[in-house]
GROMACS .gro file of C-alpha atoms in nm:
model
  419
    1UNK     CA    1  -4.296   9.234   8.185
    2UNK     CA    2  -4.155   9.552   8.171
    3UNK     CA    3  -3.818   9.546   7.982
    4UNK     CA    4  -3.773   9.908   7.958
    5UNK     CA    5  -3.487   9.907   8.297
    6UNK     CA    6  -3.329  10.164   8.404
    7UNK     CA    7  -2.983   9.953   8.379
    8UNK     CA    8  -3.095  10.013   7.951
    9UNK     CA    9  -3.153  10.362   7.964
   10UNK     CA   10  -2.795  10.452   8.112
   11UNK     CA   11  -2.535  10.627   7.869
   12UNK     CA   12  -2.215  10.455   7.797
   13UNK     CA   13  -1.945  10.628   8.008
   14UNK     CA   14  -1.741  10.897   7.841
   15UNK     CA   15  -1.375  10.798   7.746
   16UNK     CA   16  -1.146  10.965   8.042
   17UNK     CA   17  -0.832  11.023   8.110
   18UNK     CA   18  -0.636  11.015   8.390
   19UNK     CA   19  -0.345  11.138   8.558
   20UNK     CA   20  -0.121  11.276   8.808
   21UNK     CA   21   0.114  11.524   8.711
   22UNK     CA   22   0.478  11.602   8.860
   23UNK     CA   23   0.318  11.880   9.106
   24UNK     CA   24   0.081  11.633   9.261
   25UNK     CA   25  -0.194  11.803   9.046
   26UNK     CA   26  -0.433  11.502   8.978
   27UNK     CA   27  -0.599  11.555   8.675
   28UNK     CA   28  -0.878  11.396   8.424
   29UNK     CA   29  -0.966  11.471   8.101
   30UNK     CA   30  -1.359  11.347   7.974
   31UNK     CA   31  -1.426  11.341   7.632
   32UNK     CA   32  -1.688  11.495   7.477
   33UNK     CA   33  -1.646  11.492   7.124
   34UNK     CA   34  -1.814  11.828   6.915
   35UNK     CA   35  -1.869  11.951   7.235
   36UNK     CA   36  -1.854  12.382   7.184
   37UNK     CA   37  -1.756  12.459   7.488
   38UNK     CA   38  -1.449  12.315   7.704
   39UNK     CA   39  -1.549  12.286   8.115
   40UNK     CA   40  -1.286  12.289   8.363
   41UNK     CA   41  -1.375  12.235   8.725
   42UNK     CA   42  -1.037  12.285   8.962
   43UNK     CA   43  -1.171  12.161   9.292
   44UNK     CA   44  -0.887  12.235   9.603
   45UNK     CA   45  -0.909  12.084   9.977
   46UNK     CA   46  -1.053  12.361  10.156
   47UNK     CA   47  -1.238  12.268  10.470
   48UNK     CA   48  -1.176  12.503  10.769
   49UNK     CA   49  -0.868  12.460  10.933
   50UNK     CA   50  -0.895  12.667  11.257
   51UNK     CA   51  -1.088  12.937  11.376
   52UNK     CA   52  -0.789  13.220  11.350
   53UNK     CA   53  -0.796  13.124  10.968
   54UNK     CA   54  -1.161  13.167  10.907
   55UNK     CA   55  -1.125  13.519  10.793
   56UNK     CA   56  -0.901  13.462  10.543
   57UNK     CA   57  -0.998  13.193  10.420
   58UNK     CA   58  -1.308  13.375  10.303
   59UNK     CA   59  -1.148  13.692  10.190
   60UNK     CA   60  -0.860  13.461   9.968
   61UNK     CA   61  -1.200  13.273   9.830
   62UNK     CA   62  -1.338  13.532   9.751
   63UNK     CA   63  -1.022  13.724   9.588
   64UNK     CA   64  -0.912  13.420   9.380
   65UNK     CA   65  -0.967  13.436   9.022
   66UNK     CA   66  -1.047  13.773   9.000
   67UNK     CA   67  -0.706  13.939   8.930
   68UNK     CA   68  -0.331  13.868   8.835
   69UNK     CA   69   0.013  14.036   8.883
   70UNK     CA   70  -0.017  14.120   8.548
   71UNK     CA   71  -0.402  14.194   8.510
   72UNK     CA   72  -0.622  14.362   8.744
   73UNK     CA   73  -0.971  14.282   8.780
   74UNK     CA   74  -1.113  14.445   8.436
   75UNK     CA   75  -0.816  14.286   8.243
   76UNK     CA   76  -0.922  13.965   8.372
   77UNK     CA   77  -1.267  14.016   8.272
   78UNK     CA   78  -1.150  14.143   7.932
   79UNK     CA   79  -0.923  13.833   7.911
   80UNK     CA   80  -1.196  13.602   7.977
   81UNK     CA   81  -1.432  13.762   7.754
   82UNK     CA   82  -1.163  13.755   7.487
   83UNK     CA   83  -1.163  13.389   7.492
   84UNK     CA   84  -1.580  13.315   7.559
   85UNK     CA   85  -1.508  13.231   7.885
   86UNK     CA   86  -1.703  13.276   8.230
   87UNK     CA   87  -1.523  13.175   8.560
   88UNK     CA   88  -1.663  13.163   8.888
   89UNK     CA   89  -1.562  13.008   9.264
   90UNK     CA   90  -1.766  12.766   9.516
   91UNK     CA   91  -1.650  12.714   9.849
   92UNK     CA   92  -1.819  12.406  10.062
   93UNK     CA   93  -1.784  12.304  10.357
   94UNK     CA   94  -1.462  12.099  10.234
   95UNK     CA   95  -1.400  12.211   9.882
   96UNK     CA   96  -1.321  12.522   9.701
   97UNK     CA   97  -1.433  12.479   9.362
   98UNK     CA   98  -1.295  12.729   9.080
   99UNK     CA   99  -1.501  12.640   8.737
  100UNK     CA  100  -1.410  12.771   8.386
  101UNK     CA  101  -1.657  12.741   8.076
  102UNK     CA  102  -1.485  12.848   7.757
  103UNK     CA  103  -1.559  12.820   7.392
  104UNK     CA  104  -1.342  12.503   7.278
  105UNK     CA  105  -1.086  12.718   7.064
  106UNK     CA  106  -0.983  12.913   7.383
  107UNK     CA  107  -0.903  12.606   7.600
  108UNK     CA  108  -0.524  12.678   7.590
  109UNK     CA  109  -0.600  13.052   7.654
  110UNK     CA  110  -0.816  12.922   7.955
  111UNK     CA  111  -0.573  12.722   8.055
  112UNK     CA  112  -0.278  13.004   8.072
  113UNK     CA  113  -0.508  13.266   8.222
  114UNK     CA  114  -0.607  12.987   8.485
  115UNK     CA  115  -0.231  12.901   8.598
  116UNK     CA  116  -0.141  13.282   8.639
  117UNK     CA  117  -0.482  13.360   8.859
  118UNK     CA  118  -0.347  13.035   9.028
  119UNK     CA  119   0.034  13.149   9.055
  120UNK     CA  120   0.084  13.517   9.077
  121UNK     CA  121  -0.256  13.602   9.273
  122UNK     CA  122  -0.353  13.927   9.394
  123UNK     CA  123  -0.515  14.051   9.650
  124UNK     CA  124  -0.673  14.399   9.724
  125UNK     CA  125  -0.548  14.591  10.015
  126UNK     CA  126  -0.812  14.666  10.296
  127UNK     CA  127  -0.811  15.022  10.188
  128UNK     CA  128  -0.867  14.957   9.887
  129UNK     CA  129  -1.092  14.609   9.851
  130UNK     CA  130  -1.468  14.628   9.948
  131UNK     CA  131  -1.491  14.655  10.352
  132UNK     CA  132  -1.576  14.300  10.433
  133UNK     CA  133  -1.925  14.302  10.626
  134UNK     CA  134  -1.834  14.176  10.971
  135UNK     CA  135  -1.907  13.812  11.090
  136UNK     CA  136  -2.270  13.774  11.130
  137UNK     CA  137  -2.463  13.583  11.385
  138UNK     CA  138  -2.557  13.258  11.263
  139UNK     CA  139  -2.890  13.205  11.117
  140UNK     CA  140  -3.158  12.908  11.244
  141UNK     CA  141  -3.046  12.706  11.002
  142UNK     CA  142  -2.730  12.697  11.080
  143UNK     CA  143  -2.785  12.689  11.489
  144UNK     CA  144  -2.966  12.392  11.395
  145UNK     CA  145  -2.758  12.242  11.178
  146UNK     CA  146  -2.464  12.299  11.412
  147UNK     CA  147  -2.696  12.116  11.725
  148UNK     CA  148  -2.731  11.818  11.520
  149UNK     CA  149  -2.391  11.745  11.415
  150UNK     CA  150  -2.285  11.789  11.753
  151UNK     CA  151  -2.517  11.604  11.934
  152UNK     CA  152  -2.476  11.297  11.667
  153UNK     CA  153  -2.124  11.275  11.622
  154UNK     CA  154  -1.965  11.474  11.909
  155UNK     CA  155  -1.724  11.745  11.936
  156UNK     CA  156  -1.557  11.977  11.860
  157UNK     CA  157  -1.511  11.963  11.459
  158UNK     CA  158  -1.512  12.183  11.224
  159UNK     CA  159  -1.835  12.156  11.098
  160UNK     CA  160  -2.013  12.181  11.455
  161UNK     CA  161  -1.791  12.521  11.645
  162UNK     CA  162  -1.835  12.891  11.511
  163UNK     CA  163  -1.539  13.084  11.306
  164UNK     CA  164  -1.323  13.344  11.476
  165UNK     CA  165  -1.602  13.638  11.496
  166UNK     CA  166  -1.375  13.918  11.623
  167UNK     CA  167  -1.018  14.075  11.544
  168UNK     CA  168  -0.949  14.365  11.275
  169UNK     CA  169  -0.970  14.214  10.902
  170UNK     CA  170  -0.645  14.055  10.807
  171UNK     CA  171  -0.361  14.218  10.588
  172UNK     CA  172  -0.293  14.110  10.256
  173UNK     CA  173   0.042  13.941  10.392
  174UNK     CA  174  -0.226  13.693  10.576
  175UNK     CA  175  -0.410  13.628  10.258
  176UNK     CA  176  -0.045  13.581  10.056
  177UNK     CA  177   0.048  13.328  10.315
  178UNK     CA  178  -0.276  13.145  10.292
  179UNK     CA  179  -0.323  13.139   9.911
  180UNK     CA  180   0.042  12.956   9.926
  181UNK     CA  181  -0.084  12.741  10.197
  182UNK     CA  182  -0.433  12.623  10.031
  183UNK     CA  183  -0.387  12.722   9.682
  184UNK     CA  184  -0.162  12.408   9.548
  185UNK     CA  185  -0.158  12.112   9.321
  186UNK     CA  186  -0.119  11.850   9.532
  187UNK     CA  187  -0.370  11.680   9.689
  188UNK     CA  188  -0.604  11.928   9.413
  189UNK     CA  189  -0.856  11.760   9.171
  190UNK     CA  190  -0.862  11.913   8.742
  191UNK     CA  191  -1.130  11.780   8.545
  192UNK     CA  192  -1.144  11.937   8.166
  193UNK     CA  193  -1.428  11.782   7.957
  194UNK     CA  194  -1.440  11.902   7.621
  195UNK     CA  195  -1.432  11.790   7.225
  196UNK     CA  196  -1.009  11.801   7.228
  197UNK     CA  197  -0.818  11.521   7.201
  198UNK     CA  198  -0.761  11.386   7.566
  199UNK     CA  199  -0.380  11.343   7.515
  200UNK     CA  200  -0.344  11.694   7.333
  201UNK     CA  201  -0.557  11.848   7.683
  202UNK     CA  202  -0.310  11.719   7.902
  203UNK     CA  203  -0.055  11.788   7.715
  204UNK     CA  204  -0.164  12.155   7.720
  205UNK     CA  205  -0.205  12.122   8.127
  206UNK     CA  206   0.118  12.054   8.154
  207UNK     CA  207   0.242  12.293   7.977
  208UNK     CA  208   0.068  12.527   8.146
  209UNK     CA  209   0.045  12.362   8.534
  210UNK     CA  210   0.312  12.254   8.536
  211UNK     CA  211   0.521  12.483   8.730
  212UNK     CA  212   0.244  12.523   9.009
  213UNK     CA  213   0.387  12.406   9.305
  214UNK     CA  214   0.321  12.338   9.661
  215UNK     CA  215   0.092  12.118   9.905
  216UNK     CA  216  -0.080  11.947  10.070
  217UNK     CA  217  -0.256  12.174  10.203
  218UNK     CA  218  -0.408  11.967  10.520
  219UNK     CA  219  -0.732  12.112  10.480
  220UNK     CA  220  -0.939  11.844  10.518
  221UNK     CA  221  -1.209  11.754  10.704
  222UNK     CA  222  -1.094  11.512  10.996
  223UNK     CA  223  -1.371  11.188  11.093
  224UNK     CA  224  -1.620  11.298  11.329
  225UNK     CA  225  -1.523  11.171  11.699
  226UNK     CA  226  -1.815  10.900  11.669
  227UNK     CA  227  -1.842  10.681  11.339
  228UNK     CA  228  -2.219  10.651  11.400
  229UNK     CA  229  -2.483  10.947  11.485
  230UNK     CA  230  -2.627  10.899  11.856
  231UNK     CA  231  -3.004  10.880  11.870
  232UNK     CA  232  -3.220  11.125  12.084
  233UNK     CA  233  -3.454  11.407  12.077
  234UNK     CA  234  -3.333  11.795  12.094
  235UNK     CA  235  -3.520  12.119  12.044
  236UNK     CA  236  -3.389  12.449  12.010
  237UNK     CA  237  -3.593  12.754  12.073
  238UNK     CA  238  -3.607  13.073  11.897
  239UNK     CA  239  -3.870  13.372  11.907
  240UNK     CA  240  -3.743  13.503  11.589
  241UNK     CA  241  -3.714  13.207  11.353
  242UNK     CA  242  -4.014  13.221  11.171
  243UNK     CA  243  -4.073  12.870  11.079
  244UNK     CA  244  -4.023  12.537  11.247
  245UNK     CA  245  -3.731  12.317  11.101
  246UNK     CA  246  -3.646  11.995  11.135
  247UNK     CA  247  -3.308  11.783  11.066
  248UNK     CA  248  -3.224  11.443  11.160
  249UNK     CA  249  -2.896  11.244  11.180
  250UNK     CA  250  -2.915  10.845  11.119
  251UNK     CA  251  -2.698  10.536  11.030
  252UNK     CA  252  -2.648  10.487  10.691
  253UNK     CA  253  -2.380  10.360  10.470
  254UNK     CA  254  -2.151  10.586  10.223
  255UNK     CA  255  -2.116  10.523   9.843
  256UNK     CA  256  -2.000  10.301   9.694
  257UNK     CA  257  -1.997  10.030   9.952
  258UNK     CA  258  -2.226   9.743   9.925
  259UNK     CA  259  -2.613   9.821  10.063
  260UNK     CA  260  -2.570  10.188   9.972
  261UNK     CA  261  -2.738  10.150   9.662
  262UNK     CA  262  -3.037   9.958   9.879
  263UNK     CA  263  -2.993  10.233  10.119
  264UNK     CA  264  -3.026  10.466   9.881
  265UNK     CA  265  -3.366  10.349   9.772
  266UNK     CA  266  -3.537  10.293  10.069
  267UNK     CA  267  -3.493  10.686  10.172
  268UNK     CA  268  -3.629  10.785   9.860
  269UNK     CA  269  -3.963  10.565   9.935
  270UNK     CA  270  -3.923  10.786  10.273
  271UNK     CA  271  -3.868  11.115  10.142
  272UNK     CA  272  -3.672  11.186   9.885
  273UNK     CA  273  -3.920  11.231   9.608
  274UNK     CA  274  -4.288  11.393   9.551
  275UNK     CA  275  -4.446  11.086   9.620
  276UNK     CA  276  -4.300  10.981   9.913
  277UNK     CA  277  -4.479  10.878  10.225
  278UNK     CA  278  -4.331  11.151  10.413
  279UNK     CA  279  -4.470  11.408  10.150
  280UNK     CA  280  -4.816  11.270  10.143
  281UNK     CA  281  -4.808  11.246  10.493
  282UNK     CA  282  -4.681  11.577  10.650
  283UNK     CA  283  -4.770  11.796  10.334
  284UNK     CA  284  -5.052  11.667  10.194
  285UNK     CA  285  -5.241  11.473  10.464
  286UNK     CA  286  -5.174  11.704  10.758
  287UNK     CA  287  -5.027  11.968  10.611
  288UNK     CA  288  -4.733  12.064  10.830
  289UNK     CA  289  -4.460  12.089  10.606
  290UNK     CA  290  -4.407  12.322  10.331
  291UNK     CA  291  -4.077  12.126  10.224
  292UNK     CA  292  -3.950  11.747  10.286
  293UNK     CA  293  -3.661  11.596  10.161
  294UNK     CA  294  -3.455  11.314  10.271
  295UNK     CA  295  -3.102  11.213  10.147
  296UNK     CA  296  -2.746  11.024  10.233
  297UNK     CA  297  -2.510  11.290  10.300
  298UNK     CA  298  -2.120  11.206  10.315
  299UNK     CA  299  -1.826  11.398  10.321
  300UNK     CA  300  -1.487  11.277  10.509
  301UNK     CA  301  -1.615  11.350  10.851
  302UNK     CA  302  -1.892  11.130  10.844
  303UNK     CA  303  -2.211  10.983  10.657
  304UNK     CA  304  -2.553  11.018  10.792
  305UNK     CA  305  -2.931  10.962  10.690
  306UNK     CA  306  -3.084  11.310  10.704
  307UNK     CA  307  -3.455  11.397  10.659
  308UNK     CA  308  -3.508  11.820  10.671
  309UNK     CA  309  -3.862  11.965  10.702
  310UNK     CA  310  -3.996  12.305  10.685
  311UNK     CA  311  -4.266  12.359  10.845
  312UNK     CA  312  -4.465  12.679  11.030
  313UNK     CA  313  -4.428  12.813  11.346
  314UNK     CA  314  -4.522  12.572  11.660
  315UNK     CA  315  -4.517  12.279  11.448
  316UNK     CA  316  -4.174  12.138  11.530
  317UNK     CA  317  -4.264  11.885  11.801
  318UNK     CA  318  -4.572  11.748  11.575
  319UNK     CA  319  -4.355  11.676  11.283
  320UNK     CA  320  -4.045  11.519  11.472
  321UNK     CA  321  -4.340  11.286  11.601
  322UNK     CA  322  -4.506  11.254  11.262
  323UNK     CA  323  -4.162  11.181  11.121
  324UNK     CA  324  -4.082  10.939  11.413
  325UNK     CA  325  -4.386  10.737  11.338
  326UNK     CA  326  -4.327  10.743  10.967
  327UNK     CA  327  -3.939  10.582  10.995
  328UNK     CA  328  -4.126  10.289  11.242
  329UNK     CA  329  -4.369  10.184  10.952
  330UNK     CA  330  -4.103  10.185  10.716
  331UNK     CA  331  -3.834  10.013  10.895
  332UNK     CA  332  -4.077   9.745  11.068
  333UNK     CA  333  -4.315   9.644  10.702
  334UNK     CA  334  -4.103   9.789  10.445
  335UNK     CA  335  -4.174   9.949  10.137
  336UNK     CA  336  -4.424   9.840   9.846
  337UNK     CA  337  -4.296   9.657   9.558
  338UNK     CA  338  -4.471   9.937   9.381
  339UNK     CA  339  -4.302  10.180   9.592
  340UNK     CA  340  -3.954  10.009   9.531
  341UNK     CA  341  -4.071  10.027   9.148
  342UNK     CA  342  -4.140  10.401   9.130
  343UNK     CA  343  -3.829  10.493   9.314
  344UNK     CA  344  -3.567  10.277   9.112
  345UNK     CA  345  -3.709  10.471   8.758
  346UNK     CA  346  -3.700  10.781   8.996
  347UNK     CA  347  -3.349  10.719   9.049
  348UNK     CA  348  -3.245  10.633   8.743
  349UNK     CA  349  -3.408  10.929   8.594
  350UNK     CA  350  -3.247  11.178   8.796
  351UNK     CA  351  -2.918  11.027   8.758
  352UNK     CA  352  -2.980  11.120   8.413
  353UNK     CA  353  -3.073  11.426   8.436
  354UNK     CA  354  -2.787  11.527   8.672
  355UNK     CA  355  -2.613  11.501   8.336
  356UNK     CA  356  -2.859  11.652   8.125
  357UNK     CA  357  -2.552  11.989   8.057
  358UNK     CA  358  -2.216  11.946   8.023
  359UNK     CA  359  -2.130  12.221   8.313
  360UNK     CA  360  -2.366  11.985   8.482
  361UNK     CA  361  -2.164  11.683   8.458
  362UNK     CA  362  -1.813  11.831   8.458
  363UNK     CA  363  -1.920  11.926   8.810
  364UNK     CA  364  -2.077  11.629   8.913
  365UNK     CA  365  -1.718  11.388   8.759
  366UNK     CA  366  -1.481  11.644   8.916
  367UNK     CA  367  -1.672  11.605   9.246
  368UNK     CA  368  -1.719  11.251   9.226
  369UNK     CA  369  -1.314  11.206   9.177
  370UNK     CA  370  -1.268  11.471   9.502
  371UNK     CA  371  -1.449  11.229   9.697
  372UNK     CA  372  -1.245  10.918   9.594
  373UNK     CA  373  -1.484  10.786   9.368
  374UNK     CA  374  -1.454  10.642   9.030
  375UNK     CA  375  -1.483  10.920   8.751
  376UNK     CA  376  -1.744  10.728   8.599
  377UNK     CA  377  -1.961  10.595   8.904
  378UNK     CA  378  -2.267  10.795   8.818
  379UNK     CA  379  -2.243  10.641   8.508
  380UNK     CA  380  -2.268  10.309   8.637
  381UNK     CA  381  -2.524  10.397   8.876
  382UNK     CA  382  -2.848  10.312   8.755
  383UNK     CA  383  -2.728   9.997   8.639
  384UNK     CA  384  -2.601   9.912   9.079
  385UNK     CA  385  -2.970  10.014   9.159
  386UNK     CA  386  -3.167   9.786   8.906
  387UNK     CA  387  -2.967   9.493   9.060
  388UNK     CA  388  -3.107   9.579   9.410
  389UNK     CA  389  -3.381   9.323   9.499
  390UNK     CA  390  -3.689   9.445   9.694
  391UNK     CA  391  -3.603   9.216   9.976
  392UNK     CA  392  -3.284   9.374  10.013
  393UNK     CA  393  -3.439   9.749   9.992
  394UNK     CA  394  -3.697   9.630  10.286
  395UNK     CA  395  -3.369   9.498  10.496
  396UNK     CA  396  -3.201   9.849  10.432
  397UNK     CA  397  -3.529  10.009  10.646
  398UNK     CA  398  -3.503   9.792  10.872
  399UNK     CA  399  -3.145   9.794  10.938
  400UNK     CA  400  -3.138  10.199  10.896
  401UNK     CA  401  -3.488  10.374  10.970
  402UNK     CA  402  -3.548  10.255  11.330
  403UNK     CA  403  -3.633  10.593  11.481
  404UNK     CA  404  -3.456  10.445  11.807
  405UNK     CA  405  -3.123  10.464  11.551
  406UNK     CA  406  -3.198  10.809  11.481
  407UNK     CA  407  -3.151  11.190  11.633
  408UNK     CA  408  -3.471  11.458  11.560
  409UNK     CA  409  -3.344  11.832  11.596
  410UNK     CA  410  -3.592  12.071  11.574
  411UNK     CA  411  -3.578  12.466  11.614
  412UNK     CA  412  -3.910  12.647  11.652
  413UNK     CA  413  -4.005  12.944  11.780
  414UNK     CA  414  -4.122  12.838  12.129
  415UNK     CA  415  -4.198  12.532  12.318
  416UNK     CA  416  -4.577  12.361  12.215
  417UNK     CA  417  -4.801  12.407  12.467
  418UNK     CA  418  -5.018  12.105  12.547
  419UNK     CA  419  -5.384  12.150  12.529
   0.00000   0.00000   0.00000
């Protein structure tokens, strides 16, 4: 017997903590002690809120943290540098993420250089700021992407209708007004992990943070009209895509209810690893695909089972059918208990790895606690999957692979002519 588990190999959780400030400004402070650099992830509600507001709510991403009423964009840079520091901005499909690595002595210089890029923003005029390259037509990716969410979960959302494409580039007045709309504390996520005292680091963030004000911002992603994706087949059609691609929408169940974990494993035996069966299959058996993956997405529209392929051109309808086929084995036998095996260490490994840097896991807690999960849930993790019997893995197939549960999209260059 193996007593090696994965549940022994997980890291004790880092002390944290936690707390909202007057401003709404939810923050968390993870220890990391003798840690030489301080990480602050500032993660803000940012999910598009209409189509009018598309433009600037790129240009204000963009713009923030780049210059101050006080600093312009080198004396930002020179500020930063000053301190060791490197900041950068994400934006998501719901988040904009603003992240701050800094040598630990510089944390409270960090901190005061983040509130006034937060505070007393500024943004270029149009004469003056790079000419914004107009809206551009949307790749096959995202026509395909777009198809899929639609079809599955019905419309229209946010995540399945275009932005505003026309009208002259906003003013910075627009860009003013939304940096006060989206830029605030509440309803905002700070995570600082670093080798400070956690009482002293939130002391210092309220020093600092404290007078940020404002919020909720309301941009959030609202539930998709339908709770579960509806099955079928569509195919989209493009001369110029250069490759077939394939995405699929099915049930599944979000973290961290009960059978995710089960879930979880059972799409890894499908495709979420190198030695899946839907890697050996298309890739290495028939090679079709160049790329397979398969994971639970969730954000607060939805949660679906999605399997993507890449494959070449005038392969689309082949794969959705290989991939069809594959999802009945699974779901009606199940998977191996050597199959279950190799996929719990798989995804207990990786759940250590996703912590393998610091920056690493200061983004991973910070988005963890966006999502209304428990700061330390990936630390607990691999300890929920080694409790996960095989019989309830095979009853999370066959509740959630079905391919009559599930939607194949595929865009390919043209129709596949039969022989």
């Amino acid at each position: 017997m193996n007593t090696l588990t994965p549940a022994l190999l997980t890291p004790a959780p880092r002390e944290a903590l936690r707390r909202t400030l007057a401003n709404g400004l939810d923050t968390v402070v993870v220890a990391a002690p003798g840690a030489p650099l301080a990480e602050l992830r500032l993660v803000l509600p940012y999910a598009r809120a209409d189509r009018a507001s598309v433009r600037p709510q790129e240009l204000v991403a963009a713009g923030l943290g780049t210059a101050t009423a006080g600093r312009d964009r080198q004396a930002v840079a020179d500020r930063a540098a000053d301190l060791g520091a490197e900041v950068s901005t994400v934006v998501t499909a719901e988040h904009l993420v603003l992240s701050v690595s800094v040598l630990a002595h510089g944390l409270p210089g960090a901190l005061r250089l983040l509130a006034d890029l937060l505070v007393h923003p500024v943004y270029e005029p149009a004469g003056t700021a790079p000419a914004p390259a107009g809206p551009a037509a949307p790749g096959p990716r995202t026509r395909l992407r777009r198809a899929q969410l639609r079809h599955a979960f019905g419309g229209p959302h946010p995540l399945t209708e275009e932005g505003d494409a026309g009208g002259p580039a906003p003013g910075t007045d627009a860009l003013y007004a939304f940096h006060r709309r989206a830029v605030v504390p509440r309803g905002a996520v700070l995570l600082v992990l670093g080798g400070a005292d956690p009482d002293r680091v939130l002391a210092l963030v309220r020093a600092e943070l404290g007078g940020w004000a404002g919020g909720p911002s309301g941009l959030v992603l609202p539930p998709f009209p339908r709770a579960e994706p509806e099955p079928g087949r569509i195919a989209l059609h493009d001369p110029a895509a250069g490759q077939a691609l394939l995405l699929t929408a099915g049930p599944a169940v979000p973290a961290p209810e009960p059978g995710h974990a089960a879930l979880h494993l059972a799409q890894l035996v499908l495709a979420g690893h190198a030695s899946s069966r839907l890697t050996r299959h298309l890739r290495e058996r028939h090679g079709l695909v160049y790329a397979v993956d398969a994971r639970v997405r969730q954000n607060r529209a939805g949660c679906w089972l999605e399997i993507d392929c890449v494959g070449a051109p005038g392969t689309g309808d082949r794969i959705a059918r290989e991939v069809a086929d594959c999802l009945g084995a699974l779901a009606e036998s199940g998977p191996t208990p050597e199959e279950t095996r190799r996929v719990r260490r798989y995804a207990a490994g990786f759940a250590r790895f996703a912590l393998a840097t610091r920056a690493e896991e200061a983004s991973a807690l910070a988005g963890f606690v966006a999502a209304g999960l428990p700061v330390d849930w990936l630390a607990h993790w691999p300890a929920a999957l080694a409790e996960v019997t095989d019989a309830q893995v095979a009853a999370a197939a066959a509740r959630f692979l079905p391919p009559g549960r599930t939607l194949l999209a595929t865009l390919d260059t043209a129709p596949a002519q039969e022989a």
